Amino acid sequence: MPDRSARRIVAATLLAIVSYAAAVAPAAADDEARRQGRFGIRLLEIPENRLDDPRSHAFIVDHVNPGTTFTRRLEVFSTSSRRQHVNVYAAAARVGDAGFTFAPAHTGNELTSWITLDRTAVDLPPHGHAPVTATVAVPPTASKGERYAVIWAEISSASPGPSGNVALVNRIGVRTYLDVGPGGEPPTRFRIGEVTAARSEDGRPRLVAEVGNEGERAVDLEGEVRLSEGPSALSAGPFRSTGVTTLAPGGHGQVTVLLGGDLPAGPWRFRFTLRSGRVSHTATGTITFPAAGERAEAKGDPSVPVLAACGAVAAAAVVLLIVNLCRFRRRPLDREAA
């Protein structure tokens, strides 16, 4: 890992935003949010060796050896016209069947016990901002594997809401994906399986890709679909997925991309591209969108692994044929020798 002098300061866009309100009526939450204004937290620096990784511009994503200590600079900011008191802390997260999920309140885990913030609260002037430094100290005895957490910025209302005795709490965070282990970073791999076409409840066509994470790190998948060779030589797209699908190592899930509601049924040629950080894969094929309530499978083009498997089977069949011919020709000689 490069030291701090090798890091480049980069303004990062916050992609992981989560807010929650406990037992507060939606109208009260909206009123309080308007009074408080917006606030957020973002990364200010990225390791130089990850500048080409889009995930690292929004999240803390890294691989380190046991015994490593490193820092990340973040910034808490406000767009409110009044002063804001913002609490800052690290809390647990996990990646499982439900994707990237957050633990409630200040719940900790192994990774949060390694994270120290140089301040636990900041007082922001109107439209102000303040830096926060996170130090991550991985113990020498840390076991191999990836761990997850969130560094949160949190604002609580100064008084209970109109419902009586519950205050509103909003928090916004930066995800942390930290892999620990000797040697280089483990591979990130995922596979696109079956692609199907369907329609949403309001009749919009959509493509759904089955995806398997075959690597050793979690993936955050974003999808893009382009259509070509449609009716009257039409082309359409790109259409992008509206959210991120997070899969744990060995996990499986779906990525859905909604398309334009005025598209003809087809047939179309499609290119379905999935990306996670530096890694991207594309599935291609032909599709005709079904009527509402029906489901259609896309006819995908043979992938490189499929073609390789077919070639291996063909080669094995040729070898087996040659062996059998040799045996057939040797049998008369064997009888004569006897």
Short mmCIF file of C-alpha atoms in Angstrom, two decimals, residues 11 14 24 94 124 201 211:
data_model
loop_
_atom_site.label_atom_id
_atom_site.label_comp_id
_atom_site.label_asym_id
_atom_site.label_seq_id
_atom_site.Cartn_x
_atom_site.Cartn_y
_atom_site.Cartn_z
CA ALA A 11 -13.17 14.76 -4.62
CA LEU A 14 -21.04 9.71 -2.28
CA VAL A 24 -41.81 9.08 13.08
CA ARG A 94 -22.29 -7.37 6.34
CA LEU A 124 -20.65 22.78 11.05
CA GLU A 201 -46.14 -4.20 -13.52
CA VAL A 211 -25.13 -13.43 -11.87
#
